[in-house]
GROMACS .gro file of C-alpha atoms in nm:
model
  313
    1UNK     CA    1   0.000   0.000   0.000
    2UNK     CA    2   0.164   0.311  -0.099
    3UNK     CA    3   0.200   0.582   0.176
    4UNK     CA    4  -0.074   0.864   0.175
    5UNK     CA    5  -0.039   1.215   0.200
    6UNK     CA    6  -0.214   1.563   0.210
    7UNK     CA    7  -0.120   1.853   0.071
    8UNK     CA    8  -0.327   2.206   0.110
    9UNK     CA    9  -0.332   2.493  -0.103
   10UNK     CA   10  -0.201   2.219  -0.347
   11UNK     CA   11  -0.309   2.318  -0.695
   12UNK     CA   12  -0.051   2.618  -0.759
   13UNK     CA   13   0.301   2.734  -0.639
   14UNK     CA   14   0.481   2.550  -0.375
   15UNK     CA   15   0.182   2.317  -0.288
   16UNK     CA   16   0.224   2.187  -0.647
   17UNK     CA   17   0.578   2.158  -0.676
   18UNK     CA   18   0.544   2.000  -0.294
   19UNK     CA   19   0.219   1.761  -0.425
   20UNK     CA   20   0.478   1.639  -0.767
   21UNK     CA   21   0.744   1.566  -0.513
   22UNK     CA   22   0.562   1.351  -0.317
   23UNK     CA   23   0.396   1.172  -0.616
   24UNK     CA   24   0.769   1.102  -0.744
   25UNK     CA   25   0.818   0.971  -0.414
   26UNK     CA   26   0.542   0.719  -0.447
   27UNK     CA   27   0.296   0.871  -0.224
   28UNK     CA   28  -0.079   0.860  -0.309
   29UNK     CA   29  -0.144   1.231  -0.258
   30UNK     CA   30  -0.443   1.418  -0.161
   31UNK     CA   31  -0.481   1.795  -0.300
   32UNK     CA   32  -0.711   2.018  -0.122
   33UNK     CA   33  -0.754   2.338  -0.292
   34UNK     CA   34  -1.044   2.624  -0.307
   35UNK     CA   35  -0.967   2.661  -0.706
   36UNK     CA   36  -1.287   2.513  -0.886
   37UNK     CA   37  -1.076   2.410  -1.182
   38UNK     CA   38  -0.832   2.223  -0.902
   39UNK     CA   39  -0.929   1.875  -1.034
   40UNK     CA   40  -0.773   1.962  -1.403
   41UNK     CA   41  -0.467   1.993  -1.258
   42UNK     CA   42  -0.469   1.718  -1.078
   43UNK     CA   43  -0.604   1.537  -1.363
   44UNK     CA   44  -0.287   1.651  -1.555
   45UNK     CA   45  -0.058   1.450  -1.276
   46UNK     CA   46  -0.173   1.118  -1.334
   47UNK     CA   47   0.021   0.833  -1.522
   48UNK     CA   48   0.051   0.514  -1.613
   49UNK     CA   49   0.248   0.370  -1.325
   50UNK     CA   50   0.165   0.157  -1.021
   51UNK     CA   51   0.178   0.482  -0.847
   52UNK     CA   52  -0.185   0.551  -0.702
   53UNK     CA   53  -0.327   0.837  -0.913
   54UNK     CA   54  -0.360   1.166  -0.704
   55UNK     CA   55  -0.696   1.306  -0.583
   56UNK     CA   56  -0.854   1.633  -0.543
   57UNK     CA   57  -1.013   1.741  -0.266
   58UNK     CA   58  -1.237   2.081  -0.353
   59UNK     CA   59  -1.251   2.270  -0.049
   60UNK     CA   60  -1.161   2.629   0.173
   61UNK     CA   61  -0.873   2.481   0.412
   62UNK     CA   62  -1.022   2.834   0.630
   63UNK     CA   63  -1.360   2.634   0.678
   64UNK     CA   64  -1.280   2.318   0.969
   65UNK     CA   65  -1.575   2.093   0.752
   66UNK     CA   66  -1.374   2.161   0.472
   67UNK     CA   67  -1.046   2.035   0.593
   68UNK     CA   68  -1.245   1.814   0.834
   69UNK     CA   69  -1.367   1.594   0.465
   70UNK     CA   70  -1.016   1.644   0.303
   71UNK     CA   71  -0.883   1.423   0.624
   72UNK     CA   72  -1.190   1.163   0.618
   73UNK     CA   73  -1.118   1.113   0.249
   74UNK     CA   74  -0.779   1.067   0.265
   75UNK     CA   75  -0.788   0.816   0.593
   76UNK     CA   76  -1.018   0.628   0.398
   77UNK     CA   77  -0.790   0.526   0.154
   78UNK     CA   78  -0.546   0.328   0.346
   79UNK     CA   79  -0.653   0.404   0.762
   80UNK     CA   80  -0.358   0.584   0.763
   81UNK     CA   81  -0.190   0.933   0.693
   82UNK     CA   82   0.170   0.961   0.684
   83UNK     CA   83   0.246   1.283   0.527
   84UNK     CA   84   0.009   1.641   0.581
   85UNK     CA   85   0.167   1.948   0.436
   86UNK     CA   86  -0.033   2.272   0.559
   87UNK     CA   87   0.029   2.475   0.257
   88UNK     CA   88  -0.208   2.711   0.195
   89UNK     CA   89  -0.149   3.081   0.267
   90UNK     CA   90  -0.229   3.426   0.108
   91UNK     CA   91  -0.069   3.788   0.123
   92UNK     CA   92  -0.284   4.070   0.315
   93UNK     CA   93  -0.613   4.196   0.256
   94UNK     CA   94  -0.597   4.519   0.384
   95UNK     CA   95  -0.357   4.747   0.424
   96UNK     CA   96  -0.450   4.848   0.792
   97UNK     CA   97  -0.351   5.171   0.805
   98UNK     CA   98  -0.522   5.280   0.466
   99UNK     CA   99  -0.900   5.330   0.647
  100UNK     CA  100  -1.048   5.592   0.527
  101UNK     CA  101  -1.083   5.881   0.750
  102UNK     CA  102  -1.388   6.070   0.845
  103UNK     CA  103  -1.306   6.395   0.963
  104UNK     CA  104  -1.576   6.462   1.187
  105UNK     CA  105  -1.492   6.089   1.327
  106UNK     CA  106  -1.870   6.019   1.379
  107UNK     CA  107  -1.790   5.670   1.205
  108UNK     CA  108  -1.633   5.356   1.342
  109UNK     CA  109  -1.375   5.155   1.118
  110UNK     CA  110  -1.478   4.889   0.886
  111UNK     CA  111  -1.381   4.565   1.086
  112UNK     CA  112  -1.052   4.348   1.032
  113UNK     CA  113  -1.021   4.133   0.719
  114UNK     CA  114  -0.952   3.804   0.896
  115UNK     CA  115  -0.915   3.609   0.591
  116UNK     CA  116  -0.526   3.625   0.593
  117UNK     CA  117  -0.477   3.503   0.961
  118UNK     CA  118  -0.811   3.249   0.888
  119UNK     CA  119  -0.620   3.103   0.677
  120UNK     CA  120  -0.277   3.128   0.734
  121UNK     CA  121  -0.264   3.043   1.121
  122UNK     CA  122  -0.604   2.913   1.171
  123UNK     CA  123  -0.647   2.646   0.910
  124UNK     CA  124  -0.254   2.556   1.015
  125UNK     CA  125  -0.428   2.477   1.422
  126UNK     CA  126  -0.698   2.308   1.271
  127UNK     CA  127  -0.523   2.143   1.080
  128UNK     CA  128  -0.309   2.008   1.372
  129UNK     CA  129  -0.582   1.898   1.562
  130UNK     CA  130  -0.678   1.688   1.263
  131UNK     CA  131  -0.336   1.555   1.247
  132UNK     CA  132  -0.359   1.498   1.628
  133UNK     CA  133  -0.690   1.287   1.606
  134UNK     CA  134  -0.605   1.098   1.270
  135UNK     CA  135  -0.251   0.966   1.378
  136UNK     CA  136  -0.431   0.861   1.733
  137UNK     CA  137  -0.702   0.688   1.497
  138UNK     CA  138  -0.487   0.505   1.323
  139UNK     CA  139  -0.275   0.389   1.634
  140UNK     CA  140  -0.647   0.303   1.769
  141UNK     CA  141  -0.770   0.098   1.456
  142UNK     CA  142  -0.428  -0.092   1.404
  143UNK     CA  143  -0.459  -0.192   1.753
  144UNK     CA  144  -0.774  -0.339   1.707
  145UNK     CA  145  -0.743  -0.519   1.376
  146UNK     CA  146  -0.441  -0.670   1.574
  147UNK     CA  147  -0.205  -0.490   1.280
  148UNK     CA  148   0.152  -0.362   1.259
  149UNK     CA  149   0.132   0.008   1.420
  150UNK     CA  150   0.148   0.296   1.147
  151UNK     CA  151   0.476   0.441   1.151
  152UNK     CA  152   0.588   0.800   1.279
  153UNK     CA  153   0.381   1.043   1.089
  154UNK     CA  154   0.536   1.376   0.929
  155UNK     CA  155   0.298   1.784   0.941
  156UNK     CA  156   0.524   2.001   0.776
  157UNK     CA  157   0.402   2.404   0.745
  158UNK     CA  158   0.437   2.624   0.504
  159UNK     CA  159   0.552   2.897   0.661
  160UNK     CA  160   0.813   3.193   0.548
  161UNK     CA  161   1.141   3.361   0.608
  162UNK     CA  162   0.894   3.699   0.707
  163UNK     CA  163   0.809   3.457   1.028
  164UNK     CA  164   1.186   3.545   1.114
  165UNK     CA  165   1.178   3.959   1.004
  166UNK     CA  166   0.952   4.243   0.970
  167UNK     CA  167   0.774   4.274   0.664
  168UNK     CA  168   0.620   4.620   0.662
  169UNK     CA  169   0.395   4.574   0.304
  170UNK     CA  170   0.227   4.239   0.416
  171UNK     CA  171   0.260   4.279   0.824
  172UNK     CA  172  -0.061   4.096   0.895
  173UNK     CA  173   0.092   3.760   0.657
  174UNK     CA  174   0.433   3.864   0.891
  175UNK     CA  175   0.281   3.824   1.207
  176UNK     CA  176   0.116   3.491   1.081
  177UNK     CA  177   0.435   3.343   1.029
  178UNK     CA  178   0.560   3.421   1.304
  179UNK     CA  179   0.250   3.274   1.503
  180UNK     CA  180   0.328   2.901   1.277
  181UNK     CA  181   0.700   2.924   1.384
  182UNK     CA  182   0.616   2.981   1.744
  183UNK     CA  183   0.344   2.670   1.701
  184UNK     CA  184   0.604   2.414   1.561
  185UNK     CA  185   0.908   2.513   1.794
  186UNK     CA  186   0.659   2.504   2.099
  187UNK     CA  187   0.478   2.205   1.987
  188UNK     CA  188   0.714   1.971   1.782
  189UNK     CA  189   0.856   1.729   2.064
  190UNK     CA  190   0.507   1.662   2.194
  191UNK     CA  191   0.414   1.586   1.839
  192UNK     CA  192   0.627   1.334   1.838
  193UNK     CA  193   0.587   1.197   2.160
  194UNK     CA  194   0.162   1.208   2.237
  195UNK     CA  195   0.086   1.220   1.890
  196UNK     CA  196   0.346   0.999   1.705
  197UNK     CA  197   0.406   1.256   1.434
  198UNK     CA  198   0.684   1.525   1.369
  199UNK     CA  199   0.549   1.886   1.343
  200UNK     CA  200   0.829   2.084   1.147
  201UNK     CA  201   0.779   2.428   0.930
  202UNK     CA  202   0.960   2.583   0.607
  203UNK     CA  203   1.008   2.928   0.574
  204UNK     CA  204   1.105   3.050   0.186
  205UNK     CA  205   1.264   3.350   0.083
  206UNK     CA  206   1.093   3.505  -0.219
  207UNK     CA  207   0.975   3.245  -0.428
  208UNK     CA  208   0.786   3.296  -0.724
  209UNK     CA  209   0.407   3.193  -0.695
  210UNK     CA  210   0.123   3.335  -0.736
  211UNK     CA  211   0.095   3.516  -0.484
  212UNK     CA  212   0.366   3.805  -0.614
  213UNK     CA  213   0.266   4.093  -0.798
  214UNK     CA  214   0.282   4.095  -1.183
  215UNK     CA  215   0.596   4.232  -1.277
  216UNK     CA  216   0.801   4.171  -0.945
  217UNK     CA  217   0.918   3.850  -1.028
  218UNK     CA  218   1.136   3.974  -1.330
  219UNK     CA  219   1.270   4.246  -1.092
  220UNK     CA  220   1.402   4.041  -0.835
  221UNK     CA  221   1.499   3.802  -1.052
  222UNK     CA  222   1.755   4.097  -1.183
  223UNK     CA  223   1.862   4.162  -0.825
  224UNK     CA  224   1.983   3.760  -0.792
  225UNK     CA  225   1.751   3.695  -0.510
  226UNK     CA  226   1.481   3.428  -0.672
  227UNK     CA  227   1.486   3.110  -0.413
  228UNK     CA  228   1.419   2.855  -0.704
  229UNK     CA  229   1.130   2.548  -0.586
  230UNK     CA  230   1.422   2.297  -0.620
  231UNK     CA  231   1.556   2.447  -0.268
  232UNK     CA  232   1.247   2.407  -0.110
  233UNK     CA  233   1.228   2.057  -0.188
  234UNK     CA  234   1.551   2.011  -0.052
  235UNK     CA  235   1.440   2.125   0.304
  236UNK     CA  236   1.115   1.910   0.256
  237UNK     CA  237   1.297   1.582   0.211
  238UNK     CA  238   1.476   1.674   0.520
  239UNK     CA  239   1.167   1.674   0.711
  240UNK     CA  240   1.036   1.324   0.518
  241UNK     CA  241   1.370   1.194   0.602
  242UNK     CA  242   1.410   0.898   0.845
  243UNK     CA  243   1.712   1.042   1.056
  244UNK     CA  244   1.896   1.395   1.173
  245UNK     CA  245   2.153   1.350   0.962
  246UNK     CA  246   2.220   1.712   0.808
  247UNK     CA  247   2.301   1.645   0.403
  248UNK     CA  248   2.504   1.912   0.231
  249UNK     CA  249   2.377   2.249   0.163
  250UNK     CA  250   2.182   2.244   0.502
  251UNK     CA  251   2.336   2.433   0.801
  252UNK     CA  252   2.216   2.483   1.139
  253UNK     CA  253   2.229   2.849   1.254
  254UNK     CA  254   2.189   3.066   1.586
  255UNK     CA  255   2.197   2.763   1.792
  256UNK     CA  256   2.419   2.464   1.872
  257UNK     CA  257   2.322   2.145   1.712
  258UNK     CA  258   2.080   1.918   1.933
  259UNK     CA  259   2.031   1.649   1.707
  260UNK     CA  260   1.918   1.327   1.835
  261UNK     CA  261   1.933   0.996   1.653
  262UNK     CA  262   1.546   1.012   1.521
  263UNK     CA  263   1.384   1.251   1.297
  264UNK     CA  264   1.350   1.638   1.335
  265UNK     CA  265   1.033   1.777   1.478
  266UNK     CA  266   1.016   2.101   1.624
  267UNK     CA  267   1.261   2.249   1.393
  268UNK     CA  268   1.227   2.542   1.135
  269UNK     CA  269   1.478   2.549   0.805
  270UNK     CA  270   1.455   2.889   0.637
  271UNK     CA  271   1.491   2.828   0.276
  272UNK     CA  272   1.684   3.154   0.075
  273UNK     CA  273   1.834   3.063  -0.267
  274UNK     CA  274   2.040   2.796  -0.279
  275UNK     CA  275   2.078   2.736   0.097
  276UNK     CA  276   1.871   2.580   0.365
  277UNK     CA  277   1.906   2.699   0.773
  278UNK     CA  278   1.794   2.538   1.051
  279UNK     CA  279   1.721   2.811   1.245
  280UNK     CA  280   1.635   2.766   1.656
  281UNK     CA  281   1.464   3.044   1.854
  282UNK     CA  282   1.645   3.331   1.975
  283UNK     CA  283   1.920   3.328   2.242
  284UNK     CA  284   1.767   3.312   2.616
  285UNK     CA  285   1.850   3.674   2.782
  286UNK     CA  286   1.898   3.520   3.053
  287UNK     CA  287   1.875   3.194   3.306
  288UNK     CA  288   1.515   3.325   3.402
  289UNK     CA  289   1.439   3.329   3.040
  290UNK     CA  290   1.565   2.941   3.007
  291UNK     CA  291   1.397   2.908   3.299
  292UNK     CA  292   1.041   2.974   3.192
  293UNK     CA  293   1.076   2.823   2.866
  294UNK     CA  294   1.228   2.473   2.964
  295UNK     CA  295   0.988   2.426   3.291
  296UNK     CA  296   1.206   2.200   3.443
  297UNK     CA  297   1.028   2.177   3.740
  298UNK     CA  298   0.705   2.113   3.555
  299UNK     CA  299   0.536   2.454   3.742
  300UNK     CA  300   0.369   2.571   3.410
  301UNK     CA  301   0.188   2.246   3.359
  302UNK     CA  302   0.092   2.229   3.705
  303UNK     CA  303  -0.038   2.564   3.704
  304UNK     CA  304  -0.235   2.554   3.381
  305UNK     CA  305  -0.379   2.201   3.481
  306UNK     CA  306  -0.541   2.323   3.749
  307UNK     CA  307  -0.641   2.605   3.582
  308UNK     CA  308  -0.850   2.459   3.300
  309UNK     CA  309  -0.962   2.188   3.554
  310UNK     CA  310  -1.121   2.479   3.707
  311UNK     CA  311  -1.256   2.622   3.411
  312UNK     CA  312  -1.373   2.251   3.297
  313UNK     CA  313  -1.196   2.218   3.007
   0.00000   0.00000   0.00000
């Protein structure tokens, strides 16, 4: 049975190139994607091979029924998901400090486009909690049929390199990126240990997609900055990989190496040109700051247990 996979915002750009990869690969892939005329494309991806043909999945990853049925379908294939690549992201849609100003003030604002965080950062949590009860199903259902248990699973994000700098056009798609950096680094080695799955993220430099504005391709191009899709690649096999081996043209910055014999989860490799980073959060300021962050002495989770005990959650 070939390994399955799902890939969002997978018609287009870097879920495409992403979705091809793993069809190489041998995966049996399943493209969700809000573009009506998603299933030509996937249509176009099919060959002759033993390969499993790809599927598409027609659905807004921003709506949790949506991504909710791109899950079902795919566990249905095989009771298992090995691969989920939360892809799908746009740029702004506002510019928040373009509001149109009344000069007697008498009116309120127009409310906050949510679409870019809806679908950047919320689809990416829903799309973990899918992840979360999927990989626990299959553990479940293998159990019971008295089968081999499904092996470690891999969520990689889609993030970018403007989750590591400002980004003063497009700060609302910034400070999503940031948010899915902050998710993976916090979350990855529980991943892997409650939920038998690595959580990892890739943030590319300027790559051209879609999303860029006509014309600004060509420009940058002339500058020498284009990160071509082949690099991007690169840091996703890293993350499908079955060990922490580091291959050439990956480097791990800011932070001493803390590589383990297993996979890597919790780890975030900016992509920009030709290389690959692994980058780890800041520095600590200080022991305090360690401190917090590490919880040696378990005080957070004690805390926050009985906290939502008392709330009843």
């Amino acid at each position: 049975m070939a390994p399955v996979a799902i890939v969002t915002g997978a018609c287009s750009g870097i879920g495409l190139a992403m979705s091809k990869e793993l069809i190489n690969r041998g995966y049996k892939v399943f493209m969700g994607d809000i573009n009506p005329k998603g299933g030509e494309v996937v249509d176009a991806l099919a060959r002759p091979s033993a390969v499993p043909a790809p599927t598409f999945v027609h659905g807004n990853v921003a709506s949790f029924e949506d991504q909710a049925h791109l899950f079902e379908t795919a566990y249905s294939f095989a009771q298992h998901i090995d691969v989920f690549l939360a892809n799908a992201g746009v740029d702004d849609r506002e510019d928040l400090l373009a509001e149109p100003v009344d000069p007697t003030f008498a009116a309120k604002p127009t409310p906050y486009n949510a679409t870019t965080a809806d679908i950047n950062l919320g689809a990416v949590l829903q799309g973990f909690k899918l992840m979360v009860h999927y990989s626990r199903r299959a553990e479940y259902d293998a159990k019971a049929a008295c089968s081999t248990p499904p092996p470690l699973g891999r969520m990689v994000v889609t993030s970018s390199t403007f989750g590591l700098y400002p980004f003063p056009t497009n700060p609302v798609y910034a400070a999503t990126k940031h948010a899915t950096r902050g998710l993976v680094q916090s979350l990855g080695r529980r991943a892997e240990k409650e939920a038998n799955f690595t959580l990892n993220a890739i943030l590319p430099a300027f790559v051209p997609t879609g999303l860029a504005p006509e014309g600004l391709v060509a420009q940058i191009r002339d500058w020498g900055y284009i990160t071509e899709m082949d690099t991007v690649l690169k840091a996703l096999g890293l993350f499908l990989g079955e060990t922490a081996e580091l291959p050439n043209g990956v480097q791990r910055v800011e932070v001493p190496a803390a590589l383990g014999d297993g996979p890597l989860t919790g780890e975030c490799a900016e992509v920009s040109m030709a290389e690959v980073y692994l980058r780890g959060s800041v520095p600590f300021a200080n022991d305090s700051q360690r401190w917090f962050s590490e919880d040696p002495d378990g005080l957070w989770w004690e805390g926050y247990r009985q906290k939502r005990a008392a709330d009843g959650k």
